mmCIF file of C-alpha atoms in Angstrom:
data_model
loop_
_atom_site.group_PDB
_atom_site.id
_atom_site.type_symbol
_atom_site.label_atom_id
_atom_site.label_comp_id
_atom_site.label_asym_id
_atom_site.label_seq_id
_atom_site.Cartn_x
_atom_site.Cartn_y
_atom_site.Cartn_z
ATOM 1 C CA ASN A 218 -2.732 -20.280 1.985
ATOM 2 C CA ALA A 219 -5.036 -17.437 0.736
ATOM 3 C CA GLY A 220 -3.109 -14.425 2.246
ATOM 4 C CA VAL A 221 -5.270 -11.469 2.576
ATOM 5 C CA THR A 222 -8.844 -11.800 1.220
ATOM 6 C CA GLN A 223 -11.054 -8.821 0.610
ATOM 7 C CA THR A 224 -14.852 -8.910 -0.255
ATOM 8 C CA PRO A 225 -16.593 -7.781 -2.336
ATOM 9 C CA LYS A 226 -14.354 -6.754 -5.239
ATOM 10 C CA PHE A 227 -16.808 -4.195 -6.469
ATOM 11 C CA GLN A 228 -19.698 -2.361 -4.970
ATOM 12 C CA VAL A 229 -22.107 0.437 -5.858
ATOM 13 C CA LEU A 230 -24.030 2.224 -3.112
ATOM 14 C CA LYS A 231 -26.461 5.049 -2.972
ATOM 15 C CA THR A 232 -25.709 7.957 -0.780
ATOM 16 C CA GLY A 233 -26.789 7.300 2.882
ATOM 17 C CA GLN A 234 -26.598 3.454 2.567
ATOM 18 C CA SER A 235 -24.413 1.506 4.872
ATOM 19 C CA MET A 236 -22.104 -1.383 4.193
ATOM 20 C CA THR A 237 -19.276 -3.519 5.440
ATOM 21 C CA LEU A 238 -16.051 -4.264 3.531
ATOM 22 C CA GLN A 239 -14.746 -7.642 4.680
ATOM 23 C CA CYS A 240 -11.035 -8.423 5.224
ATOM 24 C CA ALA A 241 -9.648 -11.698 6.401
ATOM 25 C CA GLN A 242 -6.004 -13.035 6.663
ATOM 26 C CA ASP A 243 -4.817 -16.570 7.348
ATOM 27 C CA MET A 244 -1.160 -15.724 8.182
ATOM 28 C CA ASN A 245 -1.761 -15.146 11.954
ATOM 29 C CA HIS A 246 -0.592 -11.546 11.613
ATOM 30 C CA GLU A 247 -1.216 -9.255 14.651
ATOM 31 C CA TYR A 248 -1.307 -6.071 12.645
ATOM 32 C CA MET A 249 -4.116 -5.168 10.069
ATOM 33 C CA SER A 250 -4.964 -1.977 8.456
ATOM 34 C CA TRP A 251 -7.296 -0.347 5.910
ATOM 35 C CA TYR A 252 -6.261 2.130 3.267
ATOM 36 C CA ARG A 253 -8.024 4.113 0.482
ATOM 37 C CA GLN A 254 -6.556 5.017 -2.847
ATOM 38 C CA ASP A 255 -7.955 7.933 -4.791
ATOM 39 C CA PRO A 256 -7.019 8.666 -8.520
ATOM 40 C CA GLY A 257 -3.463 9.935 -8.868
ATOM 41 C CA MET A 258 -2.667 9.419 -5.216
ATOM 42 C CA GLY A 259 -0.849 7.009 -2.995
ATOM 43 C CA LEU A 260 -2.607 4.952 -0.403
ATOM 44 C CA ARG A 261 -3.845 6.780 2.771
ATOM 45 C CA LEU A 262 -4.319 4.964 6.070
ATOM 46 C CA ILE A 263 -7.947 4.944 7.477
ATOM 47 C CA HIS A 264 -7.754 2.658 10.535
ATOM 48 C CA TYR A 265 -5.401 0.102 11.987
ATOM 49 C CA SER A 266 -5.358 -2.619 14.676
ATOM 50 C CA VAL A 267 -2.388 -4.218 16.455
ATOM 51 C CA GLY A 268 -4.408 -7.062 17.729
ATOM 52 C CA ALA A 269 -7.821 -8.417 18.715
ATOM 53 C CA GLY A 270 -9.847 -5.768 20.623
ATOM 54 C CA ILE A 271 -7.460 -2.953 19.724
ATOM 55 C CA THR A 272 -8.102 -0.357 16.947
ATOM 56 C CA ASP A 273 -6.886 3.108 16.276
ATOM 57 C CA GLN A 274 -7.319 5.888 13.759
ATOM 58 C CA GLY A 275 -5.087 6.646 10.764
ATOM 59 C CA GLU A 276 -4.804 9.650 8.560
ATOM 60 C CA VAL A 277 -8.344 9.701 7.075
ATOM 61 C CA PRO A 278 -10.724 7.905 9.710
ATOM 62 C CA ASN A 279 -13.899 10.097 9.304
ATOM 63 C CA GLY A 280 -16.928 8.246 8.146
ATOM 64 C CA TYR A 281 -15.461 4.789 8.822
ATOM 65 C CA ASN A 282 -15.677 2.372 11.803
ATOM 66 C CA VAL A 283 -13.597 -0.713 12.450
ATOM 67 C CA SER A 284 -13.612 -3.447 15.025
ATOM 68 C CA ARG A 285 -11.261 -6.374 15.630
ATOM 69 C CA SER A 286 -12.916 -9.261 17.379
ATOM 70 C CA THR A 287 -10.570 -11.975 16.096
ATOM 71 C CA THR A 288 -7.061 -12.081 14.796
ATOM 72 C CA GLU A 289 -8.134 -13.125 11.321
ATOM 73 C CA ASP A 290 -10.791 -10.517 10.529
ATOM 74 C CA PHE A 291 -10.863 -6.746 10.337
ATOM 75 C CA PRO A 292 -14.079 -5.284 8.761
ATOM 76 C CA LEU A 293 -14.426 -1.711 7.634
ATOM 77 C CA ARG A 294 -17.935 -0.227 8.045
ATOM 78 C CA LEU A 295 -19.426 2.653 6.213
ATOM 79 C CA LEU A 296 -22.393 3.850 8.344
ATOM 80 C CA SER A 297 -23.842 6.418 5.884
ATOM 81 C CA ALA A 298 -22.002 6.444 2.497
ATOM 82 C CA ALA A 299 -21.070 9.691 0.776
ATOM 83 C CA PRO A 300 -19.933 10.313 -2.711
ATOM 84 C CA SER A 301 -16.544 11.378 -1.199
ATOM 85 C CA GLN A 302 -16.057 7.820 -0.184
ATOM 86 C CA THR A 303 -15.891 6.637 -3.774
ATOM 87 C CA SER A 304 -12.457 4.983 -3.812
ATOM 88 C CA VAL A 305 -10.484 1.834 -3.961
ATOM 89 C CA TYR A 306 -10.044 0.260 -0.492
ATOM 90 C CA PHE A 307 -7.197 -2.009 0.408
ATOM 91 C CA CYS A 308 -6.724 -4.061 3.390
ATOM 92 C CA ALA A 309 -3.251 -5.151 4.581
ATOM 93 C CA SER A 310 -1.676 -7.274 7.300
ATOM 94 C CA SER A 311 1.730 -7.969 8.754
ATOM 95 C CA TYR A 312 3.478 -9.164 11.940
ATOM 96 C CA ILE A 313 3.952 -6.478 14.632
ATOM 97 C CA GLY A 314 7.159 -4.403 14.180
ATOM 98 C CA ALA A 315 9.059 -3.408 11.028
ATOM 99 C CA THR A 316 8.056 -6.372 8.839
ATOM 100 C CA GLU A 317 6.792 -6.934 5.358
ATOM 101 C CA ALA A 318 3.137 -6.013 4.736
ATOM 102 C CA PHE A 319 0.806 -7.908 2.485
ATOM 103 C CA PHE A 320 -2.197 -6.410 0.670
ATOM 104 C CA GLY A 321 -5.519 -7.675 -0.472
ATOM 105 C CA GLN A 322 -6.719 -7.286 -4.039
ATOM 106 C CA GLY A 323 -8.787 -4.327 -3.188
ATOM 107 C CA THR A 324 -12.512 -3.298 -3.190
ATOM 108 C CA ARG A 325 -13.646 -0.683 -5.787
ATOM 109 C CA LEU A 326 -16.506 1.273 -4.194
ATOM 110 C CA THR A 327 -18.679 3.763 -6.019
ATOM 111 C CA VAL A 328 -21.189 5.884 -4.081
ATOM 112 C CA VAL A 329 -23.837 7.624 -6.338
ATOM 113 C CA GLY B 278 4.387 13.124 9.995
ATOM 114 C CA ILE B 279 6.881 11.611 7.785
ATOM 115 C CA GLN B 280 7.022 12.771 4.108
ATOM 116 C CA VAL B 281 7.677 10.434 1.226
ATOM 117 C CA GLU B 282 8.534 11.789 -2.125
ATOM 118 C CA GLN B 283 8.848 9.762 -5.357
ATOM 119 C CA SER B 284 10.458 10.878 -8.587
ATOM 120 C CA PRO B 285 9.894 10.930 -11.429
ATOM 121 C CA PRO B 286 6.028 11.121 -11.281
ATOM 122 C CA ASP B 287 5.780 9.860 -14.755
ATOM 123 C CA LEU B 288 8.079 7.697 -16.906
ATOM 124 C CA ILE B 289 7.683 6.460 -20.473
ATOM 125 C CA LEU B 290 10.210 3.971 -21.926
ATOM 126 C CA GLN B 291 10.694 1.774 -24.896
ATOM 127 C CA GLU B 292 11.027 -1.871 -24.194
ATOM 128 C CA GLY B 293 14.577 -2.825 -23.351
ATOM 129 C CA ALA B 294 15.516 0.432 -21.677
ATOM 130 C CA ASN B 295 16.794 0.738 -18.188
ATOM 131 C CA SER B 296 15.354 3.038 -15.448
ATOM 132 C CA THR B 297 15.848 4.262 -11.889
ATOM 133 C CA LEU B 298 13.081 5.316 -9.575
ATOM 134 C CA ARG B 299 13.784 7.242 -6.535
ATOM 135 C CA CYS B 300 12.130 7.415 -3.132
ATOM 136 C CA ASN B 301 13.084 10.287 -0.533
ATOM 137 C CA PHE B 302 11.829 10.277 3.081
ATOM 138 C CA SER B 303 12.010 12.938 5.664
ATOM 139 C CA ASP B 304 12.709 10.975 8.826
ATOM 140 C CA SER B 305 14.514 7.792 10.024
ATOM 141 C CA VAL B 306 12.714 4.652 8.947
ATOM 142 C CA ASN B 307 12.844 1.071 10.112
ATOM 143 C CA ASN B 308 10.737 -0.339 7.318
ATOM 144 C CA LEU B 309 10.699 0.437 3.518
ATOM 145 C CA GLN B 310 8.836 -1.482 0.936
ATOM 146 C CA TRP B 311 8.546 -1.177 -2.817
ATOM 147 C CA PHE B 312 5.265 -2.186 -4.607
ATOM 148 C CA HIS B 313 4.178 -2.532 -8.063
ATOM 149 C CA GLN B 314 0.498 -1.804 -8.780
ATOM 150 C CA ASN B 315 -0.387 -3.441 -12.040
ATOM 151 C CA PRO B 316 -2.941 -2.091 -14.536
ATOM 152 C CA TRP B 317 -5.637 -4.234 -12.816
ATOM 153 C CA GLY B 318 -5.033 -2.423 -9.580
ATOM 154 C CA GLN B 319 -3.346 -5.256 -7.702
ATOM 155 C CA LEU B 320 -0.490 -4.273 -5.297
ATOM 156 C CA ILE B 321 2.415 -6.702 -5.617
ATOM 157 C CA ASN B 322 5.274 -6.716 -3.089
ATOM 158 C CA LEU B 323 8.662 -6.199 -4.828
ATOM 159 C CA PHE B 324 11.127 -5.538 -1.960
ATOM 160 C CA TYR B 325 11.192 -5.290 1.761
ATOM 161 C CA ILE B 326 14.389 -3.210 2.009
ATOM 162 C CA PRO B 327 14.871 -0.998 5.119
ATOM 163 C CA SER B 328 18.589 -0.845 4.233
ATOM 164 C CA GLY B 329 21.130 -2.381 1.966
ATOM 165 C CA THR B 330 20.798 -3.791 -1.674
ATOM 166 C CA LYS B 331 18.519 -6.690 -2.917
ATOM 167 C CA GLN B 332 18.026 -8.127 -6.406
ATOM 168 C CA ASN B 333 15.258 -10.096 -7.880
ATOM 169 C CA GLY B 334 15.735 -10.881 -11.626
ATOM 170 C CA ARG B 335 15.673 -7.620 -13.619
ATOM 171 C CA LEU B 336 14.708 -5.667 -10.599
ATOM 172 C CA SER B 337 17.001 -4.367 -7.802
ATOM 173 C CA ALA B 338 16.736 -2.026 -4.906
ATOM 174 C CA THR B 339 18.964 -0.050 -2.750
ATOM 175 C CA THR B 340 18.252 1.855 0.406
ATOM 176 C CA VAL B 341 20.686 4.240 2.042
ATOM 177 C CA ALA B 342 18.959 4.780 5.346
ATOM 178 C CA THR B 343 21.507 7.360 6.706
ATOM 179 C CA GLU B 344 20.827 9.631 3.627
ATOM 180 C CA ARG B 345 17.076 8.917 3.636
ATOM 181 C CA TYR B 346 16.465 7.612 0.115
ATOM 182 C CA SER B 347 15.878 4.416 -1.709
ATOM 183 C CA LEU B 348 16.288 3.526 -5.404
ATOM 184 C CA LEU B 349 14.565 0.908 -7.485
ATOM 185 C CA TYR B 350 16.287 -0.162 -10.668
ATOM 186 C CA ILE B 351 14.507 -1.774 -13.652
ATOM 187 C CA SER B 352 16.752 -3.223 -16.284
ATOM 188 C CA SER B 353 15.734 -4.385 -19.810
ATOM 189 C CA SER B 354 12.202 -3.086 -19.163
ATOM 190 C CA GLN B 355 9.219 -5.078 -20.618
ATOM 191 C CA THR B 356 5.627 -4.046 -21.376
ATOM 192 C CA THR B 357 4.521 -6.063 -18.303
ATOM 193 C CA ASP B 358 6.556 -3.657 -16.145
ATOM 194 C CA SER B 359 4.002 -1.012 -16.798
ATOM 195 C CA GLY B 360 1.962 0.305 -13.908
ATOM 196 C CA VAL B 361 2.552 2.440 -10.812
ATOM 197 C CA TYR B 362 5.382 1.865 -8.461
ATOM 198 C CA PHE B 363 4.948 2.922 -4.809
ATOM 199 C CA CYS B 364 7.514 3.316 -2.038
ATOM 200 C CA ALA B 365 6.126 2.918 1.437
ATOM 201 C CA VAL B 366 7.976 3.616 4.710
ATOM 202 C CA GLU B 367 7.471 3.185 8.464
ATOM 203 C CA ARG B 368 9.024 5.710 10.721
ATOM 204 C CA ASP B 369 11.770 4.561 13.122
ATOM 205 C CA SER B 370 9.735 4.938 16.267
ATOM 206 C CA TYR B 371 8.601 2.317 18.783
ATOM 207 C CA ASN B 372 5.819 0.180 17.436
ATOM 208 C CA THR B 373 4.060 2.800 15.245
ATOM 209 C CA ASP B 374 3.442 0.110 12.632
ATOM 210 C CA LYS B 375 2.054 2.687 10.114
ATOM 211 C CA LEU B 376 3.169 2.329 6.500
ATOM 212 C CA ILE B 377 3.147 5.663 4.797
ATOM 213 C CA PHE B 378 2.946 5.719 0.997
ATOM 214 C CA GLY B 379 4.466 8.090 -1.558
ATOM 215 C CA THR B 380 2.372 9.235 -4.490
ATOM 216 C CA GLY B 381 4.047 6.767 -6.908
ATOM 217 C CA THR B 382 5.800 6.696 -10.244
ATOM 218 C CA ARG B 383 3.715 5.776 -13.267
ATOM 219 C CA LEU B 384 5.646 3.704 -15.722
ATOM 220 C CA GLN B 385 4.588 3.053 -19.230
ATOM 221 C CA VAL B 386 6.605 0.727 -21.381
ATOM 222 C CA PHE B 387 5.962 0.611 -25.061
ATOM 223 C CA PRO B 388 7.028 -2.212 -27.490
#
C-alpha cells in the first residue's frame, strides 16, 4: 500500500518549458487535490477533483491545468513554466466529505 | 473564505520542555487536521480532530469547535520534534472538500 505517490521528487525547468507532475493514489479515494508551498507560507490549493471527469479551481489556479481520467491519477500540468511557479508541490487525497487527507512527499520545482 | 491563524509563528525550546500551539479559525468547520512538516519537507499526519481531544504518545490535541480553536500539546519535546506544524481546516458547508492551511508554527528544539 503506497498511499500517495508523486513523481518526480525534484525538477528544474527553463522558463517557457512545459511539464507534468504526476500524482497517483492506491486508496480508492474520490477526492484529490494539488497544493503549492512557498517559503514561509502554508499550503495553497491549486486545483482539486471530487471524482473522475470532475475538476475545479482552487485559490491559485492560474498557469496550471489538471485532468482526472481515472480515480487513481491526478496529473498537474504546467504549460509554460514561469519563475513564479518555483515552489514545492504537494498532492493529497481523501474520501469525499470531512475525512482525513493524506499527502504525497512533494515535488520541488525550480524554474530558471 | 475561512481564515486560519496559528500562533506562535516561531518557537524555540530546549529538549524536555513542554509547549502549546494554537490554531484559530474564523468559521464553523467539519474537518481539522494537524500536520508536522519535518526538516526534509515531508508532511506527516498527526491528528484528525474536528472536535474533542486525542492523544498519541507525547502529543495530544484538543479542538473546541464552538469556540473556533484547536490546541496541539507537545510534552517532553525532543530534537526530532523540530519542524513546522500546520493546522488545516475544512469549512462546515456541504461537500466543499477544501482543506485550508494556516501559515504554521516553526518549532526548533535544541539539545
